mmCIF file of C-alpha atoms in Angstrom:
data_model
loop_
_atom_site.group_PDB
_atom_site.id
_atom_site.type_symbol
_atom_site.label_atom_id
_atom_site.label_comp_id
_atom_site.label_asym_id
_atom_site.label_seq_id
_atom_site.Cartn_x
_atom_site.Cartn_y
_atom_site.Cartn_z
ATOM 1 C CA MET A 1072 -39.354 -271.712 154.016
ATOM 2 C CA ASN A 1073 -36.169 -270.617 152.271
ATOM 3 C CA ASP A 1074 -38.061 -270.976 149.005
ATOM 4 C CA TRP A 1075 -41.242 -269.393 150.398
ATOM 5 C CA PRO A 1076 -40.196 -266.372 152.489
ATOM 6 C CA ASP A 1077 -43.808 -265.210 152.663
ATOM 7 C CA LEU A 1078 -44.515 -268.091 155.030
ATOM 8 C CA CYS A 1079 -42.204 -266.523 157.590
ATOM 9 C CA GLN A 1080 -44.377 -263.423 157.517
ATOM 10 C CA VAL A 1081 -47.534 -265.497 157.916
ATOM 11 C CA PHE A 1082 -46.116 -267.232 161.008
ATOM 12 C CA GLU A 1083 -44.442 -263.985 162.171
ATOM 13 C CA LEU A 1084 -40.968 -265.544 162.130
ATOM 14 C CA LYS A 1085 -37.942 -263.289 161.948
ATOM 15 C CA THR A 1086 -35.637 -266.067 160.717
ATOM 16 C CA VAL A 1087 -36.072 -269.432 159.011
ATOM 17 C CA PRO A 1088 -36.086 -272.243 161.624
ATOM 18 C CA HIS A 1089 -33.598 -275.080 161.390
ATOM 19 C CA PHE A 1090 -34.918 -278.154 159.588
ATOM 20 C CA THR A 1091 -34.673 -280.218 162.803
ATOM 21 C CA THR A 1092 -36.933 -277.857 164.781
ATOM 22 C CA LEU A 1093 -40.033 -280.051 164.563
ATOM 23 C CA GLN A 1094 -38.060 -283.163 165.463
ATOM 24 C CA LYS A 1095 -36.584 -281.517 168.559
ATOM 25 C CA ALA A 1096 -39.975 -280.093 169.528
ATOM 26 C CA SER A 1097 -41.587 -283.531 169.323
ATOM 27 C CA LYS A 1098 -38.969 -284.971 171.683
ATOM 28 C CA ARG A 1099 -39.649 -282.192 174.168
ATOM 29 C CA LEU A 1100 -43.451 -281.913 173.918
ATOM 30 C CA LEU A 1101 -44.304 -285.594 173.512
ATOM 31 C CA ARG A 1102 -42.493 -286.887 176.566
ATOM 32 C CA LEU A 1103 -44.844 -289.068 178.583
ATOM 33 C CA ALA A 1104 -45.487 -286.583 181.403
ATOM 34 C CA THR A 1105 -46.029 -283.640 179.054
ATOM 35 C CA ALA A 1106 -48.142 -285.689 176.648
ATOM 36 C CA GLU A 1107 -50.351 -286.859 179.527
ATOM 37 C CA GLN A 1108 -50.917 -283.239 180.555
ATOM 38 C CA LEU A 1109 -51.859 -282.324 176.991
ATOM 39 C CA LEU A 1110 -54.218 -285.299 176.798
ATOM 40 C CA ASP A 1111 -55.790 -284.321 180.114
ATOM 41 C CA SER A 1112 -56.386 -280.800 178.781
ATOM 42 C CA THR A 1113 -58.266 -282.130 175.764
ATOM 43 C CA ILE A 1114 -60.380 -284.406 177.975
ATOM 44 C CA GLU A 1115 -61.255 -281.497 180.258
ATOM 45 C CA THR A 1116 -62.455 -279.544 177.221
ATOM 46 C CA ILE A 1117 -64.513 -282.412 175.795
ATOM 47 C CA GLN A 1118 -65.800 -283.734 179.157
ATOM 48 C CA PRO A 1119 -66.113 -280.694 181.466
ATOM 49 C CA ASP A 1120 -68.275 -282.653 183.934
ATOM 50 C CA ARG A 1121 -65.627 -285.405 184.124
ATOM 51 C CA HIS A 1122 -68.305 -288.105 183.794
ATOM 52 C CA VAL A 1123 -68.380 -290.948 181.249
ATOM 53 C CA ALA A 1124 -71.401 -293.236 181.233
ATOM 54 C CA LEU A 1125 -69.944 -295.882 178.911
ATOM 55 C CA ALA A 1126 -66.311 -296.454 177.922
ATOM 56 C CA ALA A 1127 -64.585 -299.085 175.784
ATOM 57 C CA MET A 1128 -61.052 -300.471 175.656
ATOM 58 C CA ASP A 1129 -59.112 -302.169 172.868
ATOM 59 C CA SER A 1130 -55.805 -302.187 170.982
ATOM 60 C CA THR A 1131 -54.754 -302.058 167.342
ATOM 61 C CA GLY A 1132 -51.604 -302.405 165.290
ATOM 62 C CA LEU A 1133 -50.095 -299.751 163.034
ATOM 63 C CA GLU A 1134 -47.692 -300.045 160.133
ATOM 64 C CA ALA A 1135 -44.009 -299.581 160.919
ATOM 65 C CA ARG A 1136 -43.273 -298.051 157.545
ATOM 66 C CA HIS A 1137 -45.141 -295.978 154.993
ATOM 67 C CA ILE A 1138 -46.443 -298.967 153.080
ATOM 68 C CA SER A 1139 -49.589 -301.017 153.615
ATOM 69 C CA ARG A 1140 -49.743 -304.737 154.282
ATOM 70 C CA TYR A 1141 -52.058 -305.047 151.295
ATOM 71 C CA PHE A 1142 -49.396 -303.593 148.986
ATOM 72 C CA VAL A 1143 -46.695 -305.867 150.414
ATOM 73 C CA SER A 1144 -48.932 -308.901 149.977
ATOM 74 C CA ARG A 1145 -49.906 -308.050 146.399
ATOM 75 C CA LYS A 1146 -46.319 -307.261 145.406
ATOM 76 C CA ARG A 1147 -45.151 -310.550 146.898
ATOM 77 C CA CYS A 1148 -47.894 -312.464 145.080
ATOM 78 C CA LYS A 1149 -47.040 -310.831 141.776
ATOM 79 C CA GLU A 1150 -43.346 -311.688 142.085
ATOM 80 C CA LEU A 1151 -43.874 -315.310 143.139
ATOM 81 C CA GLN A 1152 -47.144 -315.871 141.255
ATOM 82 C CA THR A 1153 -48.594 -317.340 144.447
ATOM 83 C CA ARG A 1154 -51.002 -316.254 147.147
ATOM 84 C CA GLU A 1155 -48.298 -316.119 149.784
ATOM 85 C CA ASN A 1156 -48.797 -313.273 152.258
ATOM 86 C CA THR A 1157 -46.011 -311.270 153.878
ATOM 87 C CA TYR A 1158 -46.532 -309.707 157.298
ATOM 88 C CA TYR A 1159 -44.221 -307.873 159.649
ATOM 89 C CA ARG A 1160 -43.032 -309.748 162.728
ATOM 90 C CA ARG A 1161 -43.186 -306.699 165.011
ATOM 91 C CA TRP A 1162 -45.345 -303.626 164.734
ATOM 92 C CA PRO A 1163 -46.276 -300.524 166.736
ATOM 93 C CA LYS A 1164 -49.231 -301.257 169.006
ATOM 94 C CA LEU A 1165 -51.693 -298.659 170.238
ATOM 95 C CA ALA A 1166 -54.067 -299.424 173.136
ATOM 96 C CA VAL A 1167 -56.713 -296.875 174.137
ATOM 97 C CA LEU A 1168 -59.701 -296.387 176.395
ATOM 98 C CA CYS A 1169 -62.336 -294.127 174.862
ATOM 99 C CA ASP A 1170 -65.694 -292.563 175.641
ATOM 100 C CA CYS A 1171 -68.335 -294.362 173.566
ATOM 101 C CA ARG A 1172 -70.467 -291.213 173.261
ATOM 102 C CA THR A 1173 -67.905 -288.633 172.143
ATOM 103 C CA HIS A 1174 -65.169 -290.980 170.802
ATOM 104 C CA ALA A 1175 -62.652 -289.019 172.880
ATOM 105 C CA ILE A 1176 -59.598 -291.005 173.964
ATOM 106 C CA LEU A 1177 -59.231 -290.990 177.765
ATOM 107 C CA SER A 1178 -55.993 -292.959 178.155
ATOM 108 C CA VAL A 1179 -53.404 -294.547 175.893
ATOM 109 C CA ILE A 1180 -50.540 -297.037 175.979
ATOM 110 C CA THR A 1181 -47.974 -297.361 173.207
ATOM 111 C CA ALA A 1182 -46.023 -300.581 172.816
ATOM 112 C CA ARG A 1183 -44.837 -303.199 170.319
ATOM 113 C CA GLY A 1184 -46.949 -306.076 169.047
ATOM 114 C CA PRO A 1185 -47.781 -308.850 168.962
ATOM 115 C CA GLY A 1186 -48.533 -309.226 172.636
ATOM 116 C CA VAL A 1187 -51.314 -310.201 175.019
ATOM 117 C CA ASP A 1188 -53.788 -307.543 176.156
ATOM 118 C CA ILE A 1189 -54.746 -309.063 179.483
ATOM 119 C CA ASN A 1190 -51.735 -307.590 181.321
ATOM 120 C CA GLN A 1191 -52.390 -304.056 180.040
ATOM 121 C CA PHE A 1192 -55.896 -303.703 181.480
ATOM 122 C CA GLY A 1193 -54.869 -301.939 184.671
ATOM 123 C CA LYS A 1194 -52.269 -299.775 182.931
ATOM 124 C CA ILE A 1195 -54.921 -298.390 180.576
ATOM 125 C CA LEU A 1196 -57.752 -298.090 183.090
ATOM 126 C CA ARG A 1197 -55.895 -296.417 185.965
ATOM 127 C CA PRO A 1198 -55.038 -293.093 184.250
ATOM 128 C CA ALA A 1199 -58.524 -292.845 182.735
ATOM 129 C CA ALA A 1200 -60.189 -293.520 186.089
ATOM 130 C CA ASP A 1201 -58.035 -290.803 187.660
ATOM 131 C CA LYS A 1202 -59.273 -288.275 185.087
ATOM 132 C CA VAL A 1203 -62.991 -289.047 184.812
ATOM 133 C CA ARG A 1204 -65.723 -290.999 186.575
ATOM 134 C CA ILE A 1205 -66.654 -294.049 184.481
ATOM 135 C CA ASP A 1206 -69.882 -295.977 185.067
ATOM 136 C CA GLN A 1207 -69.437 -298.939 182.708
ATOM 137 C CA LEU A 1208 -66.428 -300.299 180.811
ATOM 138 C CA LEU A 1209 -66.567 -302.642 177.817
ATOM 139 C CA ALA A 1210 -63.677 -304.829 176.685
ATOM 140 C CA ASP A 1211 -63.242 -307.935 174.550
ATOM 141 C CA ALA A 1212 -62.240 -311.408 175.732
ATOM 142 C CA GLY A 1213 -58.566 -310.519 175.420
ATOM 143 C CA TYR A 1214 -58.873 -308.651 178.738
ATOM 144 C CA ASP A 1215 -60.874 -311.377 180.504
ATOM 145 C CA SER A 1216 -59.582 -312.236 183.985
ATOM 146 C CA GLU A 1217 -60.946 -312.175 187.514
ATOM 147 C CA ALA A 1218 -58.139 -309.829 188.589
ATOM 148 C CA ASN A 1219 -59.109 -307.288 185.919
ATOM 149 C CA HIS A 1220 -62.756 -307.394 187.028
ATOM 150 C CA ARG A 1221 -61.740 -306.839 190.638
ATOM 151 C CA PHE A 1222 -59.463 -303.967 189.685
ATOM 152 C CA ALA A 1223 -62.273 -302.212 187.818
ATOM 153 C CA ARG A 1224 -65.164 -302.966 190.174
ATOM 154 C CA GLU A 1225 -63.552 -302.921 193.611
ATOM 155 C CA ALA A 1226 -60.682 -300.468 193.171
ATOM 156 C CA HIS A 1227 -62.443 -297.971 190.879
ATOM 157 C CA HIS A 1228 -66.166 -298.809 191.273
ATOM 158 C CA ILE A 1229 -66.598 -299.347 187.528
ATOM 159 C CA GLU A 1230 -68.958 -302.002 186.163
ATOM 160 C CA SER A 1231 -66.687 -304.013 183.883
ATOM 161 C CA ILE A 1232 -68.368 -305.980 181.078
ATOM 162 C CA ILE A 1233 -66.012 -308.539 179.519
ATOM 163 C CA PRO A 1234 -67.110 -311.809 177.887
ATOM 164 C CA ALA A 1235 -65.836 -314.757 179.937
ATOM 165 C CA LYS A 1236 -64.156 -316.624 177.104
ATOM 166 C CA HIS A 1237 -60.536 -316.753 178.224
ATOM 167 C CA GLY A 1238 -59.209 -320.284 178.555
ATOM 168 C CA ARG A 1239 -60.812 -323.570 177.578
ATOM 169 C CA PRO A 1240 -64.576 -323.590 176.952
ATOM 170 C CA SER A 1241 -66.482 -325.145 179.848
ATOM 171 C CA GLN A 1242 -70.104 -325.510 180.915
ATOM 172 C CA LYS A 1243 -69.118 -325.510 184.587
ATOM 173 C CA PRO A 1244 -69.484 -322.266 186.561
ATOM 174 C CA PHE A 1245 -66.254 -320.303 186.838
ATOM 175 C CA ARG A 1246 -64.636 -319.997 190.241
ATOM 176 C CA GLY A 1247 -64.209 -316.242 190.140
ATOM 177 C CA LYS A 1248 -67.150 -314.170 191.352
ATOM 178 C CA TYR A 1249 -67.199 -311.670 188.495
ATOM 179 C CA ARG A 1250 -66.288 -314.083 185.693
ATOM 180 C CA ARG A 1251 -69.112 -316.327 186.913
ATOM 181 C CA LEU A 1252 -71.414 -313.300 186.777
ATOM 182 C CA MET A 1253 -70.359 -312.659 183.184
ATOM 183 C CA GLN A 1254 -70.952 -316.322 182.368
ATOM 184 C CA GLN A 1255 -74.474 -316.404 183.811
ATOM 185 C CA GLU A 1256 -75.863 -312.879 183.314
ATOM 186 C CA PHE A 1257 -73.925 -311.471 180.392
ATOM 187 C CA ASP A 1258 -75.622 -308.602 178.520
ATOM 188 C CA LYS A 1259 -74.810 -309.138 174.846
ATOM 189 C CA GLY A 1260 -76.764 -306.064 173.801
ATOM 190 C CA ILE A 1261 -74.551 -303.521 175.523
ATOM 191 C CA LEU A 1262 -71.380 -305.286 174.370
ATOM 192 C CA GLY A 1263 -72.252 -304.188 170.833
ATOM 193 C CA GLN A 1264 -71.258 -300.660 171.849
ATOM 194 C CA ARG A 1265 -67.681 -301.908 172.185
ATOM 195 C CA TRP A 1266 -67.339 -301.314 168.460
ATOM 196 C CA GLN A 1267 -67.219 -297.588 169.249
ATOM 197 C CA VAL A 1268 -63.539 -298.051 170.080
ATOM 198 C CA GLU A 1269 -63.081 -299.681 166.668
ATOM 199 C CA THR A 1270 -64.621 -296.541 165.213
ATOM 200 C CA VAL A 1271 -61.963 -294.506 167.028
ATOM 201 C CA PHE A 1272 -59.197 -296.597 165.448
ATOM 202 C CA SER A 1273 -60.859 -296.224 162.056
ATOM 203 C CA MET A 1274 -61.014 -292.437 162.491
ATOM 204 C CA ILE A 1275 -57.312 -292.266 163.373
ATOM 205 C CA LYS A 1276 -56.197 -294.465 160.481
ATOM 206 C CA ARG A 1277 -58.516 -292.836 157.958
ATOM 207 C CA ASN A 1278 -57.701 -289.237 158.889
ATOM 208 C CA GLN A 1279 -54.013 -289.579 159.799
ATOM 209 C CA GLY A 1280 -52.931 -292.785 158.076
ATOM 210 C CA GLU A 1281 -52.123 -296.185 159.563
ATOM 211 C CA ALA A 1282 -48.399 -295.980 158.760
ATOM 212 C CA LEU A 1283 -45.808 -294.362 161.023
ATOM 213 C CA LEU A 1284 -42.956 -292.389 159.500
ATOM 214 C CA SER A 1285 -40.679 -292.765 162.525
ATOM 215 C CA GLN A 1286 -38.025 -295.479 162.521
ATOM 216 C CA THR A 1287 -36.946 -295.938 166.139
ATOM 217 C CA TYR A 1288 -39.057 -297.396 168.941
ATOM 218 C CA TRP A 1289 -39.289 -294.213 171.042
ATOM 219 C CA ALA A 1290 -39.946 -292.029 168.017
ATOM 220 C CA GLN A 1291 -42.800 -294.329 167.009
ATOM 221 C CA ASN A 1292 -44.263 -294.062 170.515
ATOM 222 C CA ARG A 1293 -44.169 -290.273 170.281
ATOM 223 C CA GLU A 1294 -45.802 -290.365 166.855
ATOM 224 C CA MET A 1295 -48.622 -292.589 168.132
ATOM 225 C CA MET A 1296 -49.163 -290.213 171.044
ATOM 226 C CA LEU A 1297 -49.289 -287.338 168.575
ATOM 227 C CA LYS A 1298 -51.993 -289.170 166.614
ATOM 228 C CA VAL A 1299 -54.038 -289.545 169.801
ATOM 229 C CA LEU A 1300 -53.709 -285.859 170.679
ATOM 230 C CA THR A 1301 -54.588 -284.865 167.121
ATOM 231 C CA HIS A 1302 -57.672 -287.094 167.277
ATOM 232 C CA ASN A 1303 -58.954 -285.435 170.472
ATOM 233 C CA ILE A 1304 -58.211 -281.942 169.169
ATOM 234 C CA ALA A 1305 -60.134 -282.767 165.981
ATOM 235 C CA ILE A 1306 -63.132 -283.755 168.115
ATOM 236 C CA ILE A 1307 -62.924 -280.434 169.972
ATOM 237 C CA LEU A 1308 -62.865 -278.530 166.675
ATOM 238 C CA LEU A 1309 -65.771 -280.589 165.340
ATOM 239 C CA VAL A 1310 -67.885 -279.939 168.433
ATOM 240 C CA ASN A 1311 -67.155 -276.212 168.269
ATOM 241 C CA GLU A 1312 -68.062 -276.158 164.578
ATOM 242 C CA LEU A 1313 -71.364 -277.931 165.224
ATOM 243 C CA PHE A 1314 -72.275 -275.496 168.002
ATOM 244 C CA TYR A 1315 -71.320 -272.569 165.767
ATOM 245 C CA ARG A 1316 -73.538 -273.857 162.974
ATOM 246 C CA ALA A 1317 -76.407 -274.458 165.378
ATOM 247 C CA TYR A 1318 -76.039 -270.900 166.681
ATOM 248 C CA ARG A 1319 -76.150 -269.429 163.177
ATOM 249 C CA THR A 1320 -78.991 -271.648 161.924
ATOM 250 C CA PRO A 1321 -82.419 -270.379 163.014
ATOM 251 C CA LEU A 1322 -84.859 -272.889 164.469
ATOM 252 C CA ILE A 1323 -87.776 -273.145 162.039
ATOM 253 C CA ILE A 1324 -90.890 -274.949 163.249
ATOM 254 C CA PRO A 1325 -93.460 -275.669 160.528
ATOM 255 C CA LEU A 1326 -96.879 -274.235 161.418
ATOM 256 C CA THR A 1327 -99.143 -277.228 160.915
ATOM 257 C CA PRO A 1328 -102.947 -276.925 161.298
ATOM 258 C CA LYS A 1329 -102.798 -278.852 164.574
ATOM 259 C CA LEU A 1330 -100.066 -276.591 165.972
ATOM 260 C CA PHE A 1331 -102.015 -273.509 164.829
ATOM 261 C CA GLN A 1332 -105.078 -274.806 166.676
ATOM 262 C CA VAL A 1333 -103.071 -275.294 169.874
ATOM 263 C CA LEU A 1334 -101.509 -271.824 169.667
ATOM 264 C CA SER A 1335 -104.873 -270.223 168.978
ATOM 265 C CA TYR A 1336 -106.382 -271.993 171.991
ATOM 266 C CA HIS A 1337 -103.714 -270.611 174.329
#
């Protein structure tokens, strides 16, 4: 802004802010409690009735530096003239629960990968269930356990749909009530909607990038939370834009001979 003083006038700033202003603001605004309040505000705007018919849960990994795995792999192959691949040992991990209809993110957990998903089921579901009423929840086999089914169905009255594939394959009925139900009466058709959460991850990575610029663990968590908030705000803006276009676009119904006959009759 020192080079572009006109920007200060655009933002109505009397003085040029210090270059660490955004960094300090992110520490203050993206604390867990504050970030949860901001996320809840976006959900209230997107889901005013606080009802979600179908939700999905999953996790994904992000890059810890501004460079893709594909580039690292290709550069390594070119140097060694082999097909050896190079991957990072630890990476930022983002787990979300989203609405399959609107793609809005209802709850989020930031962590480090790799790691198992089965222990994060309750941590992701609880805040979402406190915000909205969920009818059905889809998750992959990584979250499969009888305890997770009980937590969803008995504690929150949510129909959990998780393929019973955790552990060794067996033709014998499972001991758990809900895992046995998934084994015997599993609806494969509705599980296809679980890919809606993959669409959410694709939207975040495509629109905001899959690489994090932050270096420290807590800064990376704040940056992932910022990506989630930005995603929900983008959905709000998109919905408003669609309603605005629909308001400005007149509804034109073609007058076919059959429709003309019906109108003439009445």
